[in-house]
Short mmCIF file of C-alpha atoms in Angstrom, two decimals:
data_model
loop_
_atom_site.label_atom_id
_atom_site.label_comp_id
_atom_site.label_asym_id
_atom_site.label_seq_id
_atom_site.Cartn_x
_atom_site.Cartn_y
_atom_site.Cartn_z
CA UNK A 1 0.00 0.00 0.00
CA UNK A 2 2.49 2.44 -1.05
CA UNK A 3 3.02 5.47 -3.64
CA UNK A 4 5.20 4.74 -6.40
CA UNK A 5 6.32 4.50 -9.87
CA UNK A 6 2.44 2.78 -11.19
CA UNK A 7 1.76 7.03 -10.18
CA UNK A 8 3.46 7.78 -12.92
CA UNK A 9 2.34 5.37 -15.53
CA UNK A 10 -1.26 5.88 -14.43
CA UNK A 11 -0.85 9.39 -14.91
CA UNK A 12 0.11 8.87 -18.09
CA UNK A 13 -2.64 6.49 -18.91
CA UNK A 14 -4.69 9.18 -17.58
CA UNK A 15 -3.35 12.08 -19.81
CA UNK A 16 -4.04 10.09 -23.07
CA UNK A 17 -7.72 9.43 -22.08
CA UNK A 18 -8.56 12.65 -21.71
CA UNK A 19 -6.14 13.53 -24.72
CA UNK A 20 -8.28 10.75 -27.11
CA UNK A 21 -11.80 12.12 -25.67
CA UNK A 22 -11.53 15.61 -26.02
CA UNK A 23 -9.90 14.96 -29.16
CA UNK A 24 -12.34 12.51 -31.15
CA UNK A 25 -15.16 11.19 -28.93
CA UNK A 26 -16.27 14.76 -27.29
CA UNK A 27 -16.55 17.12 -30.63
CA UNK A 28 -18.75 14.41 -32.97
CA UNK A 29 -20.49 13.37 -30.19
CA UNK A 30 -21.55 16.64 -29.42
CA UNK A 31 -22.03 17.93 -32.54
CA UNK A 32 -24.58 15.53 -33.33
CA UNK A 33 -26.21 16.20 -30.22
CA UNK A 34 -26.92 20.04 -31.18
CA UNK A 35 -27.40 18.92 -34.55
CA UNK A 36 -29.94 16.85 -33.67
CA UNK A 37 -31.57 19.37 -31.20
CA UNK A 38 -31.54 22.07 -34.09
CA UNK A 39 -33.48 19.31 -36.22
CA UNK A 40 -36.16 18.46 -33.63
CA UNK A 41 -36.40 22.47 -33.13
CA UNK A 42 -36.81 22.58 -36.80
CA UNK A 43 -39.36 19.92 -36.96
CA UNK A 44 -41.36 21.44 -34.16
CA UNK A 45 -41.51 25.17 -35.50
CA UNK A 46 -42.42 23.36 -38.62
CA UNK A 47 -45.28 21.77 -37.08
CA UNK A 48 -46.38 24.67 -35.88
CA UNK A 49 -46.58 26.48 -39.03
CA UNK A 50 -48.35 23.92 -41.00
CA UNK A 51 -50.89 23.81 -37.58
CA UNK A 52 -51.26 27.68 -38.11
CA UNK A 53 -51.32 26.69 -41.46
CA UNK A 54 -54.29 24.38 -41.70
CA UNK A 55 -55.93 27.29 -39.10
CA UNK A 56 -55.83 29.92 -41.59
CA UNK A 57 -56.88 27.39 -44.30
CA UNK A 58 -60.10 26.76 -41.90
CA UNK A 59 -60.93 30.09 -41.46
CA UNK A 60 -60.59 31.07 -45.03
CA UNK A 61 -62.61 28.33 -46.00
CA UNK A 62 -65.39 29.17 -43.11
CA UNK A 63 -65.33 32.58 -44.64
CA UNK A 64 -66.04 31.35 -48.39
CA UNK A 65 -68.54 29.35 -47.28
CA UNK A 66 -70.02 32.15 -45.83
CA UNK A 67 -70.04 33.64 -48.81
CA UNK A 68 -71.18 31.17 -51.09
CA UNK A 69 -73.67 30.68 -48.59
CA UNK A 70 -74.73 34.65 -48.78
CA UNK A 71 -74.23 34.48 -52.59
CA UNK A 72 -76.78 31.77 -53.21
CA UNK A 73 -79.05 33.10 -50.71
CA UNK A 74 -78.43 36.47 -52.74
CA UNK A 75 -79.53 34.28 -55.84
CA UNK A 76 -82.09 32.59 -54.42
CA UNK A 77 -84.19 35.87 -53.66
CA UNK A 78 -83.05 37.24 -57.15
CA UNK A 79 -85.02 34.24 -58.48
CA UNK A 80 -87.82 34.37 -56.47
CA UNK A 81 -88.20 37.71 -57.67
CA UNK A 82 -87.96 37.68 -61.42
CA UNK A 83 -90.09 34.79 -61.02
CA UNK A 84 -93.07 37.08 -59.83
CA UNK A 85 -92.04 39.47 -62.07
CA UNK A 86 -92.39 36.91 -64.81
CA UNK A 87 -95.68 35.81 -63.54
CA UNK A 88 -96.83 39.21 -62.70
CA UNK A 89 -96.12 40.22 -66.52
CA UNK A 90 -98.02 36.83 -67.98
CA UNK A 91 -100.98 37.76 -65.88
CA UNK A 92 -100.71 41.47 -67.16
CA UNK A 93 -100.08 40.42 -70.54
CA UNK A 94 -103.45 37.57 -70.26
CA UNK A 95 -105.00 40.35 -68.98
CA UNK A 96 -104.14 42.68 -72.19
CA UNK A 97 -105.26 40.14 -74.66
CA UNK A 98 -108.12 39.01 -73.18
CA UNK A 99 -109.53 42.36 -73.12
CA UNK A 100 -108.19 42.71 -76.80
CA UNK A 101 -110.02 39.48 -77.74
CA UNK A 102 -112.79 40.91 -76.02
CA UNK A 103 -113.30 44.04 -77.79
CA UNK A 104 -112.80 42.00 -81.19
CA UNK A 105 -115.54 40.05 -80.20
CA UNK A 106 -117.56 43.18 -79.41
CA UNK A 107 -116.53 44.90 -82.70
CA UNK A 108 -117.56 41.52 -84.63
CA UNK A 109 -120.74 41.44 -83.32
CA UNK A 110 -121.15 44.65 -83.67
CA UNK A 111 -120.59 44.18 -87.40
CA UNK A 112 -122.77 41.28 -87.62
CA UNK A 113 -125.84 43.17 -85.98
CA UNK A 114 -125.30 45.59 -88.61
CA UNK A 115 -125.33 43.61 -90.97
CA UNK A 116 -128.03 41.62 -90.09
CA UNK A 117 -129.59 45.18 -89.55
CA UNK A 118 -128.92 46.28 -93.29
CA UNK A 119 -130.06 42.53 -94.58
CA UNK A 120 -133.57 42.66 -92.34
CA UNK A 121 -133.98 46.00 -93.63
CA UNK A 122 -133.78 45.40 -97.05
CA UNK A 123 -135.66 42.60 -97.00
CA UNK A 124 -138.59 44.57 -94.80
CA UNK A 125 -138.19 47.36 -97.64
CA UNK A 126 -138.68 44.55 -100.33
CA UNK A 127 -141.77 42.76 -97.94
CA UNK A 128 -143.22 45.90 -98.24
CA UNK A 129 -142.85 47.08 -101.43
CA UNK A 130 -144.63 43.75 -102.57
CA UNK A 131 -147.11 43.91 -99.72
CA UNK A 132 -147.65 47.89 -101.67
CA UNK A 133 -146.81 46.22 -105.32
CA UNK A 134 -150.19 43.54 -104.21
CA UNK A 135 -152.24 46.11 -102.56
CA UNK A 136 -151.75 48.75 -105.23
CA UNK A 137 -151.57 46.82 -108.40
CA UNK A 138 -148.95 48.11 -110.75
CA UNK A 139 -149.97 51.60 -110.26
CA UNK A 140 -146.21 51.96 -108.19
CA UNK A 141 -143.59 52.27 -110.89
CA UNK A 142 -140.66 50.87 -109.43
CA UNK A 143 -138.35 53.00 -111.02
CA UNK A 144 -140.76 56.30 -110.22
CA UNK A 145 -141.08 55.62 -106.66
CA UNK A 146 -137.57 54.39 -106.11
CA UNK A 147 -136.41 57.74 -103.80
CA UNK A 148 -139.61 57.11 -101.57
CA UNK A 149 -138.86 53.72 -101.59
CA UNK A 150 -135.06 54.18 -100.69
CA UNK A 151 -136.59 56.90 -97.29
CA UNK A 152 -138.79 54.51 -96.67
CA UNK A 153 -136.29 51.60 -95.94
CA UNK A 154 -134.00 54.28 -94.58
CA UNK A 155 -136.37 54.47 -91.61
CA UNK A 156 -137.02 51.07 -90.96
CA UNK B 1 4.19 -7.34 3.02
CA UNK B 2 3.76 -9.49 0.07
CA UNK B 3 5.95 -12.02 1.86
CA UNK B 4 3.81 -11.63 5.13
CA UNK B 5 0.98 -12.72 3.17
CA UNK B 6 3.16 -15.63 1.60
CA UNK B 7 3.82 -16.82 4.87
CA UNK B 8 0.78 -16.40 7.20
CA UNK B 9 -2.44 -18.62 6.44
CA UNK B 10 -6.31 -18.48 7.10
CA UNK B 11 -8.31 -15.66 7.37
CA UNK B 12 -5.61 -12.94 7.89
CA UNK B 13 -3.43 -14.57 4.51
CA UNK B 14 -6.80 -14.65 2.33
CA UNK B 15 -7.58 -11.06 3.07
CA UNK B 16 -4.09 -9.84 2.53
CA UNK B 17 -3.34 -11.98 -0.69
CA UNK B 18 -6.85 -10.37 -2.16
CA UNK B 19 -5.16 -6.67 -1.26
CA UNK B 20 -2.24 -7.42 -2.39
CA UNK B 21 -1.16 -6.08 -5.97
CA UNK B 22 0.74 -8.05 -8.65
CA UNK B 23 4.03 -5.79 -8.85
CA UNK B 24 7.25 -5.85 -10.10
CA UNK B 25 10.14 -3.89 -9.28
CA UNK B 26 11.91 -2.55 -6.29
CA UNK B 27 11.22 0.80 -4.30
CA UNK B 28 9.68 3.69 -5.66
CA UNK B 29 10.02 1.93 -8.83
CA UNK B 30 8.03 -0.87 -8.40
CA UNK B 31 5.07 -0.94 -11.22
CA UNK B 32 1.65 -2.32 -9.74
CA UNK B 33 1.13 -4.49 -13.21
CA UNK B 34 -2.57 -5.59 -12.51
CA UNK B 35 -3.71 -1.79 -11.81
CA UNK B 36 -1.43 -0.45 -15.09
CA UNK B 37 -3.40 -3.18 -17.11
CA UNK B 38 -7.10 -3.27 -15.70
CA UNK B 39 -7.03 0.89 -16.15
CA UNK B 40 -5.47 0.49 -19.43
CA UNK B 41 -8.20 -2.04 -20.04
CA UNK B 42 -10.97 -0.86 -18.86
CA UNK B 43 -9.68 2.81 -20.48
CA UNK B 44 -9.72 0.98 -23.81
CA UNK B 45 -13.31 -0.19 -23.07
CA UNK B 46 -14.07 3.35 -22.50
CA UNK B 47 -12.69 4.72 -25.69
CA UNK B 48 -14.00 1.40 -28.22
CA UNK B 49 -17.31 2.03 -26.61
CA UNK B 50 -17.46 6.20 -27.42
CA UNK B 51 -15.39 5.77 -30.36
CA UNK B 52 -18.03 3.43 -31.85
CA UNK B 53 -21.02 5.29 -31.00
CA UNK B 54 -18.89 9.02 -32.33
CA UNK B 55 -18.21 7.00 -35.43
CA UNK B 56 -21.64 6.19 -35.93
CA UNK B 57 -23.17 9.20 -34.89
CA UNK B 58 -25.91 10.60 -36.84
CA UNK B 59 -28.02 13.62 -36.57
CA UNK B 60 -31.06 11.45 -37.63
CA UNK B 61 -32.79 8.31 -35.03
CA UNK B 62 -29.80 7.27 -32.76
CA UNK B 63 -28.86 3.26 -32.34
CA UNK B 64 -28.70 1.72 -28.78
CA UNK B 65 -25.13 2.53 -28.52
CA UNK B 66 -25.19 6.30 -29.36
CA UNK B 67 -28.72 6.91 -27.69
CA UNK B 68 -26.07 5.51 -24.84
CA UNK B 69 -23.37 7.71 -25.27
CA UNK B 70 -25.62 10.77 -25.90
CA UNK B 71 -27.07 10.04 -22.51
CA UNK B 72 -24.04 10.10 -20.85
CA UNK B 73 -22.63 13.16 -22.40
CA UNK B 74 -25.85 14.62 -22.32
CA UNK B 75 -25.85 14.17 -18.23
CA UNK B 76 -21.77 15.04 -18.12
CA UNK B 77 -22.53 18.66 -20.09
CA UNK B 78 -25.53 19.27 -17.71
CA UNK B 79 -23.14 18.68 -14.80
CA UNK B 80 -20.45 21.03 -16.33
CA UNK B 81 -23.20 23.54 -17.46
CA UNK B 82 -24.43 24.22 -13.53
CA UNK B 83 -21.22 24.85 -11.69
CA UNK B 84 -18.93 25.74 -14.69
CA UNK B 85 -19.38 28.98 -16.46
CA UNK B 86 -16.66 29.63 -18.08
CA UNK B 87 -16.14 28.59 -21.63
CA UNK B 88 -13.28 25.51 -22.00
CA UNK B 89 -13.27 22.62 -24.74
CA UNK B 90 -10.78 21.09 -21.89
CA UNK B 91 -13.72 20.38 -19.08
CA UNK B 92 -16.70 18.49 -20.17
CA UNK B 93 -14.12 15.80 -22.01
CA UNK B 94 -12.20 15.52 -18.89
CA UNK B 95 -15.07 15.20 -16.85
CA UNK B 96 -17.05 12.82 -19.02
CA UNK B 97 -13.17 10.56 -18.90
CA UNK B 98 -13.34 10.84 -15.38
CA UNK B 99 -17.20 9.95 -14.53
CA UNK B 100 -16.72 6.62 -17.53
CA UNK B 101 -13.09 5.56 -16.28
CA UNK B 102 -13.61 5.38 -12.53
CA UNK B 103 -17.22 3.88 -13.35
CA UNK B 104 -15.56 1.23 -15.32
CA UNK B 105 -12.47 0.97 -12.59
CA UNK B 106 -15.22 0.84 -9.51
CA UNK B 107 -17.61 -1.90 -11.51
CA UNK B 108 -14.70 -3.93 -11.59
CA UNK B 109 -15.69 -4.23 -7.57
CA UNK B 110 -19.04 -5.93 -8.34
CA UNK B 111 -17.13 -8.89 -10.13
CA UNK B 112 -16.79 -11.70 -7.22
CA UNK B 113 -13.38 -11.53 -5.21
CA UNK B 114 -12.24 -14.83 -5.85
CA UNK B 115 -12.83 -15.60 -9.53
CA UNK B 116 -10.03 -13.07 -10.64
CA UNK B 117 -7.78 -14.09 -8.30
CA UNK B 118 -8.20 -17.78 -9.09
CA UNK B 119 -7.88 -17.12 -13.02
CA UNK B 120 -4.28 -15.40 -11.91
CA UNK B 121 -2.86 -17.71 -9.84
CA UNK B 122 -4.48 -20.29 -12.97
CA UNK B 123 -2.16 -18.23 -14.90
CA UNK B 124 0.49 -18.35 -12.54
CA UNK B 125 0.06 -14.83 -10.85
CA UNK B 126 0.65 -14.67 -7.65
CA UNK B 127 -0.99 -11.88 -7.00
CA UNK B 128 -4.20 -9.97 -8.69
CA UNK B 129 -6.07 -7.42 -7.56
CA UNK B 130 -8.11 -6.47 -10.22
CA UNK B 131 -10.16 -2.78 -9.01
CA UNK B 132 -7.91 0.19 -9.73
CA UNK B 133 -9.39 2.05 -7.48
CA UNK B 134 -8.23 0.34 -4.53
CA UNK B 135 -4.97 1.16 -5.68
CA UNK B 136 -3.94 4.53 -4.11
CA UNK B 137 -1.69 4.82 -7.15
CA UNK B 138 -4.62 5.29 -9.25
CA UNK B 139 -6.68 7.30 -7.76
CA UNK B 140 -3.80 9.82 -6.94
CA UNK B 141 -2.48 9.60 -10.04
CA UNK B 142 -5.99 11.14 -11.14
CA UNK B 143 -6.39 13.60 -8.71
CA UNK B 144 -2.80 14.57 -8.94
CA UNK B 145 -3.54 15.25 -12.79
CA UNK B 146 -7.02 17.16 -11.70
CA UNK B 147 -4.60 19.64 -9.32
CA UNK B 148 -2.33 20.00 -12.00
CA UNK B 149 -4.91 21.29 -14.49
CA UNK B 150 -6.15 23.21 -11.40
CA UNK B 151 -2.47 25.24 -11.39
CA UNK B 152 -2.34 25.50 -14.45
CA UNK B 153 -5.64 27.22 -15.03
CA UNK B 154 -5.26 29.15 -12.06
CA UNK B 155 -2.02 30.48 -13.17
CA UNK B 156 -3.67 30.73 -16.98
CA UNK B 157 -6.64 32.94 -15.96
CA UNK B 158 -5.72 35.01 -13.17
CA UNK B 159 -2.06 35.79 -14.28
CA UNK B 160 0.77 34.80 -12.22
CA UNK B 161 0.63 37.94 -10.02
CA UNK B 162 -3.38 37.51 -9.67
CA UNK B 163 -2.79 33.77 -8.23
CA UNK B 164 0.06 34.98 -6.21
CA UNK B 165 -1.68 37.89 -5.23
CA UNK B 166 -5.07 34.83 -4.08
CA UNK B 167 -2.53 32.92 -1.93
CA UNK B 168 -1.53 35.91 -0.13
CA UNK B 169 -3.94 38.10 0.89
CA UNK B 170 -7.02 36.19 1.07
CA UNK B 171 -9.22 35.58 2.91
CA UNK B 172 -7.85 37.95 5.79
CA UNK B 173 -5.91 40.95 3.39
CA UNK B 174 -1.79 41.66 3.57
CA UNK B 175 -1.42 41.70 6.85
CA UNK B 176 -1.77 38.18 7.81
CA UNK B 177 0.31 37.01 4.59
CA UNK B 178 1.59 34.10 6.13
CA UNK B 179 -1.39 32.98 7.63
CA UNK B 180 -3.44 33.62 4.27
CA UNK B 181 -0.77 31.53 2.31
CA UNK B 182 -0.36 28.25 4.91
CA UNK B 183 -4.67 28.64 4.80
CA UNK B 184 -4.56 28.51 1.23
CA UNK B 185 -1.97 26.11 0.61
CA UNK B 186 -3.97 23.53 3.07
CA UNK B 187 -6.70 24.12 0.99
CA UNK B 188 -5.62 23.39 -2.66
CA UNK B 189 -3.78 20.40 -1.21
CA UNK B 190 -6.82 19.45 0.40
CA UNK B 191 -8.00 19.03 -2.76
CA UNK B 192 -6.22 16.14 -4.58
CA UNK B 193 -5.92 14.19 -1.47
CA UNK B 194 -9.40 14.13 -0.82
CA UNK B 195 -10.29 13.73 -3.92
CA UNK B 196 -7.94 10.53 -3.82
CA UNK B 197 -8.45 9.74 -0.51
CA UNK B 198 -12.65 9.57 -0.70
CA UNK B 199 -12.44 7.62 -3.84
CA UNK B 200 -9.67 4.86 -2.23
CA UNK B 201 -11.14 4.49 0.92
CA UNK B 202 -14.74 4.12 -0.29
CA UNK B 203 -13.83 1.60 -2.98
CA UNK B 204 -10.96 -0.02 -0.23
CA UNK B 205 -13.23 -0.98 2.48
CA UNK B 206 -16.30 -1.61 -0.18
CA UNK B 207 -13.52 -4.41 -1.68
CA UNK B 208 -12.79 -4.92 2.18
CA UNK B 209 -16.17 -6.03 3.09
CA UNK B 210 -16.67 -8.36 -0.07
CA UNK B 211 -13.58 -9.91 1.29
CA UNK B 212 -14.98 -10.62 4.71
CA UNK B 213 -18.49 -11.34 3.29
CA UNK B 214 -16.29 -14.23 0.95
CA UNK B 215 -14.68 -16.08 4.54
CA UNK B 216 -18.16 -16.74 5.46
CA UNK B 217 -19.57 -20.42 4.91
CA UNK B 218 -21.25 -20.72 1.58
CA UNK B 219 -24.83 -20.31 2.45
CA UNK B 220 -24.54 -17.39 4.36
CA UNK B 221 -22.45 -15.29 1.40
CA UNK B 222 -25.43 -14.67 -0.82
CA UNK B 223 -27.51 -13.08 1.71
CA UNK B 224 -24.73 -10.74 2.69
CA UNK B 225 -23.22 -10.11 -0.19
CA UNK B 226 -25.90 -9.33 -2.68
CA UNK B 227 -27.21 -6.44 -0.54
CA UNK B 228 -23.79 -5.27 -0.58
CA UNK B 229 -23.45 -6.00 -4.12
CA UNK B 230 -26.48 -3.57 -4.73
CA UNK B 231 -25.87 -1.32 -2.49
CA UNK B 232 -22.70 -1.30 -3.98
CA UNK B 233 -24.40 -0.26 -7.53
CA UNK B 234 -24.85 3.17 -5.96
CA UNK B 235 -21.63 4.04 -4.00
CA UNK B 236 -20.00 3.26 -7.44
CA UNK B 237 -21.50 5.70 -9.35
CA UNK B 238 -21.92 7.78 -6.78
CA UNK B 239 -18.00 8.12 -6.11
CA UNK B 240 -17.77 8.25 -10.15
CA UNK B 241 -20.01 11.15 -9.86
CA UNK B 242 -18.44 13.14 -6.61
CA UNK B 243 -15.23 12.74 -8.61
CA UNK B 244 -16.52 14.06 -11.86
CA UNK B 245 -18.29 16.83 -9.69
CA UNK B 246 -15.33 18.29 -7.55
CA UNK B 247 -13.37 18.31 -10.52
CA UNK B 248 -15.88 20.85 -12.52
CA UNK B 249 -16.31 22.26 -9.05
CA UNK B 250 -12.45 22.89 -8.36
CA UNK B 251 -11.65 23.76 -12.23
CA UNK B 252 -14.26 26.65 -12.54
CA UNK B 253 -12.91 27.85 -9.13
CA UNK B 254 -9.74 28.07 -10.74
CA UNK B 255 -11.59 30.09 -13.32
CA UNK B 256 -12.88 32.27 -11.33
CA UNK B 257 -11.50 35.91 -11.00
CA UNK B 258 -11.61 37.91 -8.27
#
């Protein structure tokens, strides 16, 4: 149990160790080790972007929606309205040529009473201008009476 | 004392013949062979096992053997980040060689007593004794190295005058110079013999006990010595650890300017 010369040569022993490790085992070592933390740092912040990321994605997408939503409901009542409009304007329109088919009608009949009128007329002027002709004989000269016949049948 | 233990028998010969290193040489130059190899040994252990896992390295997943490695830098550079705040590429190597090497020297205690002993004298030693730490050799020769790094930092950072100027008038100013530099000369020498001196006796007696634990009869060992054994687990790290500690501690004292 004494001090001696093994001192020496475990010094030595010693010296290299340290010599060898702080030479090639510490540095690499290391290095990967911050390496490795920079990475995982890396990877992390990364994360955390694409999370934001997909965030902003959500909200921009809740917002379009939105606005499709507003848009079609904008459409929607657009529709609804040119669809009264449209059916507003057939009714008008019906309306229009009913009352046009109406007062063709009218006018028609209108002629045809007239006509019928004119027709009865003349044949009430001819009735009576045989019912004269037979109760007069041939004293009435067609041709001599024809302007009393003509006021005659005016006023019928 | 190696003939001592030649000569005597039972109890008192086993004990001594398990303390006793395998040497050659005469004097202050006698070589303790069995301590020279086993640190050598267990120093090459150290370096394969780190200079695999730095070959490997990569930034990427780690293997077994660098998720290893990384641990126990990892735990070396936390160490060296609390108490030393200086900046030195000299520190967290030499403290990670420390914690590994006197691990590896102090496991060597967990091995049972007789089976390295019996392979020697197989191999005609006479002698083994196979834990470098309970060599005071070794451990001195450590924290001899530790004090010398402390001097020379010392000496480095403050100047020559500024360390001068430490042993003389502190703590109690010029006028008490002597006094200031016998206090202060105690106390760095304090330093690498108790840093030897824990590490030794801790590891001595802890070898001591497993030697006493192996005269008992056979069926009484286990119960004895496996609570020892695990018990032992800790104080080896733990002694790896103070080591490794005191030596960041003392180095960024030396660092320190006043």
């Amino acid at each position: 149990m004494s001090i001696n010369a093994t001192l020496i040569g475990q010094m030595i022993t010693f010296t290299l160790l340290v010599w060898f490790t702080m030479k090639y085992i510490w540095p690499p070592l290391f290095e990967s080790l911050e390496l490795r933390q920079k990475k995982i740092a890396e990877g992390l912040a990364a994360a955390e972007k694409g999370q934001e990321q997909i965030q902003l994605a959500e909200k921009k997408a809740k917002s379009l929606l939105l606005l499709a939503k507003e848009e079609s409901a904008g459409i929607v009542t657009l529709a609804q309205k040119r669809a009264n409009e449209i059916v507003e304007e057939s009714k008008d329109s019906a309306k229009k040529e009913g009352e046009r088919l109406l007062l063709a009608a009218k006018a028609q009949i209108e002629q045809e009473i007239q006509q019928t009128k004119e027709s009865l007329r003349k044949e009430i002027s001819a009735l009576a201008l045989s019912a004269a002709e037979q109760i007069l004989g041939a004293e009435i000269d067609k041709t001599k009476h024809k302007e009393i016949l003509t006021k005659v049948s005016k006023q019928l | 004392m190696a003939s001592e233990a030649h000569a005597s028998d039972g109890s008192t010969g086993y004990i001594i013949h398990h303390l006793t290193p395998f040497s050659v040489g005469e004097g202050f130059w006698t070589l303790n062979l069995d301590t020279l190899f086993f640190s050598a040994f267990l120093g090459g252990v150290f370096i394969w096992f780190f200079k695999t896992a730095a070959e490997k390295a990569t930034t990427g997943v780690p293997g077994m053997v660098q998720n290893f490695a990384e641990m126990l830098i990892e735990f070396v550079d936390a160490q060296v980040k609390d108490s030393f705040h200086g900046k030195s590429n000299l520190i967290a190597p030499l403290a990670l060689t420390i914690f590994c090497w006197i691990f590896l020297w102090n496991c060597m205690d967990l091995f049972p007593v007789d089976i390295f002993s019996t392979v020697g004298s197989l191999m005609g030693l006479e002698y083994l004794r196979v834990v470098p730490s309970t060599d005071l050799n070794a451990t001195f020769a450590m924290s001899i190295s530790v004090f010398c790094l402390i001097i020379f930092y010392s000496i480095k950072i403050k100047g020559p005058w500024g360390f001068a100027k430490e042993l003389l008038f502190q703590p109690f100013g010029p006028w008490l110079m002597p006094f200031n530099l016998l206090l202060k000369l105690v106390e760095e020498i304090a330093k690498p013999i108790s840093l030897a001196l824990r590490l030794f006796g801790n590891l001595y007696a802890g070898e001591l006990i497993f030697i006493l634990i192996g005269l008992l009869p056979w069926s009484l060992q286990p119960l004895l010595s496996f609570p020892w054994a695990v018990f032992h687990i800790l104080i080896i790290t733990l002694q790896a650890f103070i080591f490794m500690v005191l030596t960041i501690v003392y180095l960024s004292m030396a660092h320190e300017d006043h």
